[in-house]
PDB file of C-alpha atoms and ligand atoms in Angstrom:
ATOM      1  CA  UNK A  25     -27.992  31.519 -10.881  1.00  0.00           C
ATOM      2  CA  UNK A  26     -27.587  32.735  -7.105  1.00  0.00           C
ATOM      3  CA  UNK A  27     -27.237  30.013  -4.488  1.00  0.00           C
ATOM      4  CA  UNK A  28     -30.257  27.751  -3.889  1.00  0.00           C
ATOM      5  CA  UNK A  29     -32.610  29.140  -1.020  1.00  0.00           C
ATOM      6  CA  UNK A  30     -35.124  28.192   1.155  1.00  0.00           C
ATOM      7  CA  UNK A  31     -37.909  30.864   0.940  1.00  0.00           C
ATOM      8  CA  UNK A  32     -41.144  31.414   3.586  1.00  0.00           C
ATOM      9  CA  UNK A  33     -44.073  33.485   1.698  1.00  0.00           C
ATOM     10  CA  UNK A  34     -46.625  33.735   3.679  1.00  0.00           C
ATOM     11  CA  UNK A  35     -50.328  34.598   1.992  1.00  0.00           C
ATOM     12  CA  UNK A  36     -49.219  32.406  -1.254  1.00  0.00           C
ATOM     13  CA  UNK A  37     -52.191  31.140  -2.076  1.00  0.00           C
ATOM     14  CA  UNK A  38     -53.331  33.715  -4.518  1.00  0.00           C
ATOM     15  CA  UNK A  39     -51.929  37.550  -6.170  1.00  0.00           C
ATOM     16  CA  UNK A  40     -48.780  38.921  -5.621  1.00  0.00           C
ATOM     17  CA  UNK A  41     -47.790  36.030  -2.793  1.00  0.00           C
ATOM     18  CA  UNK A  42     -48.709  33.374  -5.409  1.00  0.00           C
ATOM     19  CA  UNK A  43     -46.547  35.106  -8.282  1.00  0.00           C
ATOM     20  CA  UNK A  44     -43.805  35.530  -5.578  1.00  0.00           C
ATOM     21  CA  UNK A  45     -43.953  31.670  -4.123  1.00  0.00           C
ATOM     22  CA  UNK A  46     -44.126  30.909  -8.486  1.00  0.00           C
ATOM     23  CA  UNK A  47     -41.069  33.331  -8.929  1.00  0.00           C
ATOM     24  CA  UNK A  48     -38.846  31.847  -6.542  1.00  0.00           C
ATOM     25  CA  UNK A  49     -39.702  28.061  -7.481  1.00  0.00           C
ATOM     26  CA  UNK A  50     -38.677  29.255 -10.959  1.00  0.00           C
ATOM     27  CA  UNK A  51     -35.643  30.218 -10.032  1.00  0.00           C
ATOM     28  CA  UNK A  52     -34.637  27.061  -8.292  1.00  0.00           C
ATOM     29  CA  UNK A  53     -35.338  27.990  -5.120  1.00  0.00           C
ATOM     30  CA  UNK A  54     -37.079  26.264  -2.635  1.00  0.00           C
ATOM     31  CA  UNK A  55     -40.882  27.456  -1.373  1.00  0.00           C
ATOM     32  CA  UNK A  56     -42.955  26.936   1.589  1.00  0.00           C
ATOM     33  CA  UNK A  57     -46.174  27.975   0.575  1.00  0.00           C
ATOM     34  CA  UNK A  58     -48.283  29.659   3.323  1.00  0.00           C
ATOM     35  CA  UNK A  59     -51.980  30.232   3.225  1.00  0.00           C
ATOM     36  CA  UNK A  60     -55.120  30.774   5.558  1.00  0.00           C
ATOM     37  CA  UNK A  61     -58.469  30.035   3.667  1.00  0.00           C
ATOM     38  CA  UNK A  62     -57.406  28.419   0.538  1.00  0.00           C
ATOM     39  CA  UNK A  63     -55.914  25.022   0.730  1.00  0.00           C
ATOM     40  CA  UNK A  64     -56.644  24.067  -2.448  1.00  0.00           C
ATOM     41  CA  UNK A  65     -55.549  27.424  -4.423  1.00  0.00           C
ATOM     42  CA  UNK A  66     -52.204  26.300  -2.321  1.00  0.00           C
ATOM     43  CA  UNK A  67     -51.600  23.205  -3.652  1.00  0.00           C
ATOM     44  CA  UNK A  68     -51.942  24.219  -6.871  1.00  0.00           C
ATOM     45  CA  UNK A  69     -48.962  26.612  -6.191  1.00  0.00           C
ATOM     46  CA  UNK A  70     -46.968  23.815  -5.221  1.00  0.00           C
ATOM     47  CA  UNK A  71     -47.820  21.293  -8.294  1.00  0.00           C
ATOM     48  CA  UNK A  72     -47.099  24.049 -10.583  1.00  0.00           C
ATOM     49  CA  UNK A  73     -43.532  24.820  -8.960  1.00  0.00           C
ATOM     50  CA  UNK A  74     -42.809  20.871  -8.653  1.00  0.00           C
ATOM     51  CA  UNK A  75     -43.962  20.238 -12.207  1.00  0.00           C
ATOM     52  CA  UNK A  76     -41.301  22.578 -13.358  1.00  0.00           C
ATOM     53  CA  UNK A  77     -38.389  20.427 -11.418  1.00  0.00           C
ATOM     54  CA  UNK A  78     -38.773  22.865  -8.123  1.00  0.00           C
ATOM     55  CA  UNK A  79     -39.392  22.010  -4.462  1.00  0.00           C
ATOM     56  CA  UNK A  80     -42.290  23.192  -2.553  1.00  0.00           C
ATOM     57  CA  UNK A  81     -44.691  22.611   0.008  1.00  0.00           C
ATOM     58  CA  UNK A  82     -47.807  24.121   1.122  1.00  0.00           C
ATOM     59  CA  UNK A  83     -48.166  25.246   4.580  1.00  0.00           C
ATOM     60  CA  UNK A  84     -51.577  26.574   6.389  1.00  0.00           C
ATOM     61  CA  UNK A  85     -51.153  28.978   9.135  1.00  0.00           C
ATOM     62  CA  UNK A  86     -52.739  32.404  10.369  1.00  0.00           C
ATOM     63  CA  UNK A  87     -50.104  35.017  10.385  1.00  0.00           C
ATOM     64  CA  UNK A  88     -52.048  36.951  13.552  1.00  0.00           C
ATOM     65  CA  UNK A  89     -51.520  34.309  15.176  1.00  0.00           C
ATOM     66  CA  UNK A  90     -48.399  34.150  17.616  1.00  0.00           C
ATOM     67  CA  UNK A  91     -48.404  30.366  17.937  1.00  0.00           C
ATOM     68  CA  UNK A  92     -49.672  29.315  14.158  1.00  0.00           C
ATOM     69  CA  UNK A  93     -46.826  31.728  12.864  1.00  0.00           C
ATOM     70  CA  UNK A  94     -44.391  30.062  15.315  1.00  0.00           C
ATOM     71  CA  UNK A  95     -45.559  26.320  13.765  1.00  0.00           C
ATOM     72  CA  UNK A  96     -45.325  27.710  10.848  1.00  0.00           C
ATOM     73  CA  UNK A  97     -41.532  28.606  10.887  1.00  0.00           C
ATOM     74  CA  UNK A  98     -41.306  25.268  12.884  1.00  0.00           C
ATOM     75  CA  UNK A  99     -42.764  23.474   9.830  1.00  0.00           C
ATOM     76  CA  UNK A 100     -39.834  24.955   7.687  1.00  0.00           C
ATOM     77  CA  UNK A 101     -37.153  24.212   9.317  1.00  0.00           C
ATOM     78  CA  UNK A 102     -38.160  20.431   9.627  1.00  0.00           C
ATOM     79  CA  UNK A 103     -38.915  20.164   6.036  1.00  0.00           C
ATOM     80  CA  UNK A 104     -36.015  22.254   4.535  1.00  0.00           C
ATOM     81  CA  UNK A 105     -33.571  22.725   7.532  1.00  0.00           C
ATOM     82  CA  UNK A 106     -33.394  26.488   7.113  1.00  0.00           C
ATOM     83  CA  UNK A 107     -35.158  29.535   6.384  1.00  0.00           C
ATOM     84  CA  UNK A 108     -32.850  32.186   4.094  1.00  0.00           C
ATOM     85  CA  UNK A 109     -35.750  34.727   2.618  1.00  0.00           C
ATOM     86  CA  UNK A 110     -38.903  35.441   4.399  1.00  0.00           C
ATOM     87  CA  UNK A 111     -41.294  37.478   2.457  1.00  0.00           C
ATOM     88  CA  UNK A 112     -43.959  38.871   5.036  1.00  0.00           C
ATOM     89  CA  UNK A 113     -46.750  38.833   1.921  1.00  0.00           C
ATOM     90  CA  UNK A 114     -50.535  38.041   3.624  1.00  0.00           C
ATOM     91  CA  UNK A 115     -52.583  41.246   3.753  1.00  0.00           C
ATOM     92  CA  UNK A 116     -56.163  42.150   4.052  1.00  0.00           C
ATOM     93  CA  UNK A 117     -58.256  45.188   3.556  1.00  0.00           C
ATOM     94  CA  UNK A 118     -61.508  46.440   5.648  1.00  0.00           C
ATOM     95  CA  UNK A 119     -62.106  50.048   4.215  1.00  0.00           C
ATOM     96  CA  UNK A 120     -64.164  52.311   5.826  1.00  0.00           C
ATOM     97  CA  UNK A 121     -64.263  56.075   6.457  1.00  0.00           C
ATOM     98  CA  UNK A 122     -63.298  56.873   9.894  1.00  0.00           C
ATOM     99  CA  UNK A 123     -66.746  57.812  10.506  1.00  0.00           C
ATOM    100  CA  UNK A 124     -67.885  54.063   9.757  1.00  0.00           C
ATOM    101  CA  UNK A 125     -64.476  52.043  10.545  1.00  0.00           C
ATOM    102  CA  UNK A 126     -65.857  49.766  13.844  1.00  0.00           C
ATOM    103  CA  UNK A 127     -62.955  49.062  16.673  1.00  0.00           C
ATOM    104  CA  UNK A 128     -62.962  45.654  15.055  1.00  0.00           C
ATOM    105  CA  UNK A 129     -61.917  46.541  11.236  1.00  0.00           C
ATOM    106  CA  UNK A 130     -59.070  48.206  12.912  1.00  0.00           C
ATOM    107  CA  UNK A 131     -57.743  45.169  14.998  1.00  0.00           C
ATOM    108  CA  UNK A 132     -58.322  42.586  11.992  1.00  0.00           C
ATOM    109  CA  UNK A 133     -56.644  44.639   9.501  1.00  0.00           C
ATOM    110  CA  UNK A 134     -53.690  45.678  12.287  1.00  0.00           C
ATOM    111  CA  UNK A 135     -53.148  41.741  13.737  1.00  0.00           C
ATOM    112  CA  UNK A 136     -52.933  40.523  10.026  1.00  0.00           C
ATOM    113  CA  UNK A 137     -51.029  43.306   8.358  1.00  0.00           C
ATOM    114  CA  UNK A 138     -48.403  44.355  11.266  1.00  0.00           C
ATOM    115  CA  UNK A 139     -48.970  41.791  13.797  1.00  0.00           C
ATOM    116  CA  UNK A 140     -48.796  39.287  11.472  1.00  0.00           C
ATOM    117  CA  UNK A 141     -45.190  40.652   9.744  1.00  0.00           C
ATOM    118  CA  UNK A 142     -44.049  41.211  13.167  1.00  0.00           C
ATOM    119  CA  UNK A 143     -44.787  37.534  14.552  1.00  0.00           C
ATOM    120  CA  UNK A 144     -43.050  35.985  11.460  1.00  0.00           C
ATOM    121  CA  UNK A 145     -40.100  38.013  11.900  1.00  0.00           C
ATOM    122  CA  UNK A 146     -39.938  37.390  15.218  1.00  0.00           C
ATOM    123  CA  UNK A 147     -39.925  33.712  14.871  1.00  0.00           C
ATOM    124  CA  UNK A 148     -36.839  33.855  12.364  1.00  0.00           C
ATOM    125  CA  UNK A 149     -35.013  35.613  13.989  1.00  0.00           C
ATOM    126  CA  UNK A 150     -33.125  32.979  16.197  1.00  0.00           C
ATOM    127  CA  UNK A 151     -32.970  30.629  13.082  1.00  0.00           C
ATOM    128  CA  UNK A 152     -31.655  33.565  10.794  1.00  0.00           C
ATOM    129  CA  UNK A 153     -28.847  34.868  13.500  1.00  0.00           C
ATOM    130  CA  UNK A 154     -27.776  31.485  14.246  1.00  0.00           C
ATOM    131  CA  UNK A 155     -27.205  31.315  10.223  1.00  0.00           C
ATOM    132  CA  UNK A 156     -25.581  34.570  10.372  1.00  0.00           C
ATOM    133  CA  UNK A 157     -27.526  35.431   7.209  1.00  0.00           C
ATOM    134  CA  UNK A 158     -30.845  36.288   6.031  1.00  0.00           C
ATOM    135  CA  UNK A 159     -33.141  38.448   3.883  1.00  0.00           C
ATOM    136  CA  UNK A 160     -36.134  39.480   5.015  1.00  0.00           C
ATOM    137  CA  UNK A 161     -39.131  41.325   3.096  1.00  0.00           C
ATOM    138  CA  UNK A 162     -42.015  42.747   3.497  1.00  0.00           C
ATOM    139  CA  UNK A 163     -44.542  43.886   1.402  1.00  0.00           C
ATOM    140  CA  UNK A 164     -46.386  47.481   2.224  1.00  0.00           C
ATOM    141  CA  UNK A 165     -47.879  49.467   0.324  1.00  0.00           C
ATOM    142  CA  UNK A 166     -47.726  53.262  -1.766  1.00  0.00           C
ATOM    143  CA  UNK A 167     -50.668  54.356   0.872  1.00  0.00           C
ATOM    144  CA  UNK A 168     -48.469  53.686   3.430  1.00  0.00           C
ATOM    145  CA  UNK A 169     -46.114  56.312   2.302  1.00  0.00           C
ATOM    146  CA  UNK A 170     -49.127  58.686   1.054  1.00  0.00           C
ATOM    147  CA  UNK A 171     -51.932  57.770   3.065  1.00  0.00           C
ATOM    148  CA  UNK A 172     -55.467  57.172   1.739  1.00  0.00           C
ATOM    149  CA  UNK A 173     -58.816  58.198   2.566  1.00  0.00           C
ATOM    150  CA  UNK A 174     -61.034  55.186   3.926  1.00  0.00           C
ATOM    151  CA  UNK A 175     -58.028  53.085   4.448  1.00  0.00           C
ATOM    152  CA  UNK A 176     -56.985  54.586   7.933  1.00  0.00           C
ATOM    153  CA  UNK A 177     -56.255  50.939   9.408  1.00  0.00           C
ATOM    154  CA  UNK A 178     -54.641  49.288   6.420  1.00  0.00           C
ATOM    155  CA  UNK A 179     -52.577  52.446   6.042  1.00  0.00           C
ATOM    156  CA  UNK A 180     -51.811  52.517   9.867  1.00  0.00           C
ATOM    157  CA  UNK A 181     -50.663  49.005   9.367  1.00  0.00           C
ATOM    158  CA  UNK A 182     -48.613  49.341   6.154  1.00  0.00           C
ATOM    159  CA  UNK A 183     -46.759  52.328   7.282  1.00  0.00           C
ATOM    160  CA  UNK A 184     -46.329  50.580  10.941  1.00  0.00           C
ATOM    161  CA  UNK A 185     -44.972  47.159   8.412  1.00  0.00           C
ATOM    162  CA  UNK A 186     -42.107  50.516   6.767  1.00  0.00           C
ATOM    163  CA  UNK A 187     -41.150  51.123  10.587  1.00  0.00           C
ATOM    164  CA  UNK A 188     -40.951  47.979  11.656  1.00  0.00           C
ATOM    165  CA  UNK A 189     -38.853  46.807   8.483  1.00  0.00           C
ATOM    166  CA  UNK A 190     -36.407  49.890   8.870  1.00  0.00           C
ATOM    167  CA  UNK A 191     -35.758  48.866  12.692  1.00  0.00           C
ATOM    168  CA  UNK A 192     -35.167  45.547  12.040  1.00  0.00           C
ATOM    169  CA  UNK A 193     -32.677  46.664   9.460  1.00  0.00           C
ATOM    170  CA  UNK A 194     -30.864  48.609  12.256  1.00  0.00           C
ATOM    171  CA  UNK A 195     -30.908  45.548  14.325  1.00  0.00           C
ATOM    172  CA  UNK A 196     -30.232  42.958  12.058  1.00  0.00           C
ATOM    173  CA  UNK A 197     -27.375  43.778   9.931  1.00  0.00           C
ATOM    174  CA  UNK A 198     -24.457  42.575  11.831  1.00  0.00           C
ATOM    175  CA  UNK A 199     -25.831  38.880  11.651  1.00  0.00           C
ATOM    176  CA  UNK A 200     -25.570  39.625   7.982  1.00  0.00           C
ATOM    177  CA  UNK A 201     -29.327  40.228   7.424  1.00  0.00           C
ATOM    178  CA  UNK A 202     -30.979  42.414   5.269  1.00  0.00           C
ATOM    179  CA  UNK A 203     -34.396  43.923   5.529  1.00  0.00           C
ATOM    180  CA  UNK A 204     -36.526  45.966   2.854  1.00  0.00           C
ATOM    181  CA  UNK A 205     -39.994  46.557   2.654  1.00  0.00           C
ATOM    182  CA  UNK A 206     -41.698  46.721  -0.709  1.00  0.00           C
ATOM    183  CA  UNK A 207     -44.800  49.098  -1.504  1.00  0.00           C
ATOM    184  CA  UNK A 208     -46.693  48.396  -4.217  1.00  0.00           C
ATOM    185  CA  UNK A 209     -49.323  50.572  -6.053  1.00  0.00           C
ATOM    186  CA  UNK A 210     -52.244  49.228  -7.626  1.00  0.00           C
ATOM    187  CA  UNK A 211     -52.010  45.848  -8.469  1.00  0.00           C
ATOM    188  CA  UNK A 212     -54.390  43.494 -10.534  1.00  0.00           C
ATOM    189  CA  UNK A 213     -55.537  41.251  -8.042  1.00  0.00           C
ATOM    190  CA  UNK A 214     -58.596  39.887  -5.938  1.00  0.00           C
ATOM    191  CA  UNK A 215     -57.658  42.221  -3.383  1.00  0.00           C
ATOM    192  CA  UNK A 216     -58.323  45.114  -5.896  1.00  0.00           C
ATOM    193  CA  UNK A 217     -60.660  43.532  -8.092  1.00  0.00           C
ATOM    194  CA  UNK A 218     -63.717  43.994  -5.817  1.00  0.00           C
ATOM    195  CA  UNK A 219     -63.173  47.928  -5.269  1.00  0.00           C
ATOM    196  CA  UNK A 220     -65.653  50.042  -8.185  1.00  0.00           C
ATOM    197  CA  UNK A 221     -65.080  50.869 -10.915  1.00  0.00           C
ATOM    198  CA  UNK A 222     -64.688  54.531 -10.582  1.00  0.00           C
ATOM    199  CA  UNK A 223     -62.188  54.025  -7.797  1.00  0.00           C
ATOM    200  CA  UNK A 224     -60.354  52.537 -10.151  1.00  0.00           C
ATOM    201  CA  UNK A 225     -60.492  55.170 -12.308  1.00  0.00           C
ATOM    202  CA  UNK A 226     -59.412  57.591  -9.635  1.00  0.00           C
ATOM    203  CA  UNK A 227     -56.052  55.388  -9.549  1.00  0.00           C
ATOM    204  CA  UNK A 228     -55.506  55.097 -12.672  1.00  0.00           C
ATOM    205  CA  UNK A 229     -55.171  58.982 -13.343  1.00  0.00           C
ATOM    206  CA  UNK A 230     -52.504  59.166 -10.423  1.00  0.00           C
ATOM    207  CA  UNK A 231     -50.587  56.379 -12.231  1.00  0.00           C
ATOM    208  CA  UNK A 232     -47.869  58.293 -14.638  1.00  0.00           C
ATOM    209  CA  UNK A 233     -47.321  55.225 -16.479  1.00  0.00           C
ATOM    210  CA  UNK A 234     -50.671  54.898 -17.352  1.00  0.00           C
ATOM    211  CA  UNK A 235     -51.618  51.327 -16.121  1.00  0.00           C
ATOM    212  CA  UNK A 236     -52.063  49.187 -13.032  1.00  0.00           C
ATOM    213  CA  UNK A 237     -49.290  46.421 -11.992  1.00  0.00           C
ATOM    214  CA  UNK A 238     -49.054  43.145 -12.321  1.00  0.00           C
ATOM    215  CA  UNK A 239     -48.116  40.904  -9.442  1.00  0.00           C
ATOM    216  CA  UNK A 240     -44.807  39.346 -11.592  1.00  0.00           C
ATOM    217  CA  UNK A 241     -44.032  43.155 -11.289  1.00  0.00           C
ATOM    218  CA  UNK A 242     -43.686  42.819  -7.440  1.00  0.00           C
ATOM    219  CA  UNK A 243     -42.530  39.272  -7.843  1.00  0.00           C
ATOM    220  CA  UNK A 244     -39.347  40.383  -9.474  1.00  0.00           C
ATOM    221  CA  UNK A 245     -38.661  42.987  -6.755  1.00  0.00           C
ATOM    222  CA  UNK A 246     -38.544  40.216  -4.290  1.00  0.00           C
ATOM    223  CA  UNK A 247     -36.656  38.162  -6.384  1.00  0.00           C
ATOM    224  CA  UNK A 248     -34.204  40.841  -6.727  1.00  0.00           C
ATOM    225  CA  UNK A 249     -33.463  41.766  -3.106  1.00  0.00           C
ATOM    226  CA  UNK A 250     -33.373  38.247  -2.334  1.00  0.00           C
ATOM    227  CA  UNK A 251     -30.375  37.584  -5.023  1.00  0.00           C
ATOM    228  CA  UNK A 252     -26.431  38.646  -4.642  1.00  0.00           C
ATOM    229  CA  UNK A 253     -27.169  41.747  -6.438  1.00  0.00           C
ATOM    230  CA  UNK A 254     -29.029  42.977  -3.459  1.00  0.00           C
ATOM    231  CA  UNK A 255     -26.648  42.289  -1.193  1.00  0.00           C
ATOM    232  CA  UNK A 256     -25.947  45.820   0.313  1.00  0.00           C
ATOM    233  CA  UNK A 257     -29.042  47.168   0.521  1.00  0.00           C
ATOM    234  CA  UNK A 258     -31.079  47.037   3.674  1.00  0.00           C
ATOM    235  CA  UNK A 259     -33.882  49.465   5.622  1.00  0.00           C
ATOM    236  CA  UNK A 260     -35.048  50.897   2.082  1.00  0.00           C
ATOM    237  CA  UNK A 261     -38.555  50.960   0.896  1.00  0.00           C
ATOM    238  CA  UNK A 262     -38.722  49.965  -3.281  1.00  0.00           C
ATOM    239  CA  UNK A 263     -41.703  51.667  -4.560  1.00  0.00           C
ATOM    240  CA  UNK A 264     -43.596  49.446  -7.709  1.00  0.00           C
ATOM    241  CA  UNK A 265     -46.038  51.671  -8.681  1.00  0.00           C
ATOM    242  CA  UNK A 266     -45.901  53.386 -12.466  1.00  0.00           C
ATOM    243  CA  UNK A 267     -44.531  56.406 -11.092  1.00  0.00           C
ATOM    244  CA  UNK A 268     -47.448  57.550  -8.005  1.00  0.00           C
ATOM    245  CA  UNK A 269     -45.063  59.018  -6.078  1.00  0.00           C
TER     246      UNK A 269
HETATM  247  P1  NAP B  17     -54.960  38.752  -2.122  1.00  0.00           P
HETATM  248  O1  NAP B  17     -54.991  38.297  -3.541  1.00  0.00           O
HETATM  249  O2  NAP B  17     -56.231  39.078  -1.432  1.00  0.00           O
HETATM  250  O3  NAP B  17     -54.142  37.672  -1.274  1.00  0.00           O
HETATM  251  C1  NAP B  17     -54.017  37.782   0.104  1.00  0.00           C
HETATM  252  C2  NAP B  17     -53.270  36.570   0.614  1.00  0.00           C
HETATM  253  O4  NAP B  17     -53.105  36.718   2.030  1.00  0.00           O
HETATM  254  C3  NAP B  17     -54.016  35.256   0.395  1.00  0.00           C
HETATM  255  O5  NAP B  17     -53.091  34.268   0.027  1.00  0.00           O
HETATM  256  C4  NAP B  17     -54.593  34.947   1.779  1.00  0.00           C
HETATM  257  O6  NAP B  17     -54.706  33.535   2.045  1.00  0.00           O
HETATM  258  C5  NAP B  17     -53.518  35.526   2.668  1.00  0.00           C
HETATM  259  N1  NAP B  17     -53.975  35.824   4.008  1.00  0.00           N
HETATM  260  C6  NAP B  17     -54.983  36.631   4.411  1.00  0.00           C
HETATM  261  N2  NAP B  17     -55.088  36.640   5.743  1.00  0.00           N
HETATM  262  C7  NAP B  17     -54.111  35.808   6.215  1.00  0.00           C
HETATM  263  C8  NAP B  17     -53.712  35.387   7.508  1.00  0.00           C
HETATM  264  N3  NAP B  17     -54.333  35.827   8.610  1.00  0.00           N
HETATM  265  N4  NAP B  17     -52.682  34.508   7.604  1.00  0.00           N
HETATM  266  C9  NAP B  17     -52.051  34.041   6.499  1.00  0.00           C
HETATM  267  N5  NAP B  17     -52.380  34.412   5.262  1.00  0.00           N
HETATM  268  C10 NAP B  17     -53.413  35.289   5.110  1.00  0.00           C
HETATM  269  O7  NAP B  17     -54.083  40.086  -1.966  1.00  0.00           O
HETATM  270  P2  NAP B  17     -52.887  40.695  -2.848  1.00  0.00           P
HETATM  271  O8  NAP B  17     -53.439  41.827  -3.611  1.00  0.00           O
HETATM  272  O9  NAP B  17     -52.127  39.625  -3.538  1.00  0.00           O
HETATM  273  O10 NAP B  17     -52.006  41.349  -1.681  1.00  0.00           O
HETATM  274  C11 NAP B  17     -50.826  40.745  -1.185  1.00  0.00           C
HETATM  275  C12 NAP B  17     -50.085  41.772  -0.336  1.00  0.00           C
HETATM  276  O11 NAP B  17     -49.754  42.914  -1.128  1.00  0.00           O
HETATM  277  C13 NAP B  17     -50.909  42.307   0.833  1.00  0.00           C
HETATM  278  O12 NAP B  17     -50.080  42.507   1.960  1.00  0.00           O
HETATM  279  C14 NAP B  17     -51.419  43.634   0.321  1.00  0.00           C
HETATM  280  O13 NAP B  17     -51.717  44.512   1.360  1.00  0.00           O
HETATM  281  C15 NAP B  17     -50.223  44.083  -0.491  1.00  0.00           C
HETATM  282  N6  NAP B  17     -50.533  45.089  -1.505  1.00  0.00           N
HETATM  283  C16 NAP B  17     -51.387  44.816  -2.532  1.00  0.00           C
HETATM  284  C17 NAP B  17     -51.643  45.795  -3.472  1.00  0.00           C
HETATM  285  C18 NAP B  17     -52.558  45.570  -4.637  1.00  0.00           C
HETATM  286  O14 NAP B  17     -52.796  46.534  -5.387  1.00  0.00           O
HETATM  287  N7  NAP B  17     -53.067  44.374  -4.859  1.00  0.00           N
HETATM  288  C19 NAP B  17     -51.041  47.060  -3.362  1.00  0.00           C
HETATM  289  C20 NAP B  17     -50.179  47.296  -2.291  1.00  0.00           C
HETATM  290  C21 NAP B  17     -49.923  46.308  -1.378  1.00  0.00           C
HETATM  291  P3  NAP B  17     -56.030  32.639   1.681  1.00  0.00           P
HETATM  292  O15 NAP B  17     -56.497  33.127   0.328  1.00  0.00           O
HETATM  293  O16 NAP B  17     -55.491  31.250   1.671  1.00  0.00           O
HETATM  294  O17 NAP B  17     -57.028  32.873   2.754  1.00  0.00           O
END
């Protein structure tokens, strides 16, 4: 197994940030657990990666937030000491067609999505150079390489997370830290659950391999760029989508 870490993933409480915080605990690793809303959804999170012999605790913080991100990162480095993986996970929708989208869809979805990535990373940064080591991920999305209709502000903020992860890259990597951003297609979870059914549809015709994702699928692209084997790549964007694009 690679070295024991100590791993930040914010939005953790449920879908791919959940399978991710699960994913890491499995693997020995140790997890803070971020969330906003769901405290409880958290916890469970944590029992489930301490009942397998892991370490974990559950931390509640809004990403948009300059100061809650900053306590956030504070909260990890008292409890574990230091921060080696950050996965920049929490991500919210507000579709609308241009026509429709109000001022304030576009600022929510922007402050969580890209504001939200860009305050975490900000706040590891002196912890992560003074390390001289660090992985840092993000998670996008396939729109924000393709661009969607109705999702101008989520795809404004997921291809803003791709240029924020590649310039970071640039900076980053002679303190020995790497960052990726990965963009997942469509993805069973409550964030896709609510859209209709013939949306769904729609996606599933542009998916070659002929189903949606599951968040493990995701899970173990994070895992992987976190481990040794990952060691040399940085600024690249891992699609997980079946083959969209
Ligand atoms: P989800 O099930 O709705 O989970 C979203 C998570 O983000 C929850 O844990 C939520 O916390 C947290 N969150 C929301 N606002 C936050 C804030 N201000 N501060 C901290 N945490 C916040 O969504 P998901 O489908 O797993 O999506 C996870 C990520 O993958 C998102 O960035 C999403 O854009 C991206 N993605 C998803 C898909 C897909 O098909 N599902 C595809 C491409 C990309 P609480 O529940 O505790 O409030």
């Amino acid at each position: 197994m690679n070295e024991q870490k100590v791993v930040i993933v914010t939005g953790a409480s449920s879908g791919i940030g959940k399978a991710i915080a699960l994913a890491f605990g499995k693997e020995g690793h140790k997890v803070i657990v971020n969330y906003l809303n769901n405290a409880e959804q958290a916890e469970e999170v944590v029992k489930e990666i301490v009942s397998k012999g892991g370490e974990a605790h559950a931390v509640q913080a809004d990403v948009s937030s300059f100061e809650a991100s900053k306590n956030l990162v504070d909260q990890a480095l008292e409890i574990f000491g230091r921060i080696d993986v950050l996965v920049n996970n929490s991500g919210i929708t507000k579709d609308q067609l241009m026509l429709r989208m109000k001022e304030e869809d576009f600022d929510n979805v922007i402050d969580v999505n890209l504001k939200g990535t860009w305050n975490m990373v900000k706040h590891v940064t002196r912890p992560m150079f003074k390390q001289k080591s660090g992985r840092i991920i993000n998670i996008s999305s396939v729109v924000g390489q393709i661009g969607n209709p109705g999702q101008a502000n989520y795809v404004a903020s997921k291809a803003g997370v791709i240029g924020l992860t590649k310039s970071i890259a640039k900076e980053f990597g002679k303190k020995n830290i790497t960052a990726n951003a990965i963009a997942p297609g469509f993805i069973k979870t409550a964030m896709t659950e609510k859209l209709d059914d013939a949306v769904k549809d729609a996606y599933l015709q542009q998916i070659p391999l002929g189903s949606f994702g599951e968040a493990e699928d995701v899970a173990n692209t994070a895992l992987f760029l976190a481990s040794d084997s990952a060691k040399y790549i940085s600024g690249q964007v891992l699609g997980v989508n079946g083959g969209m694009i």
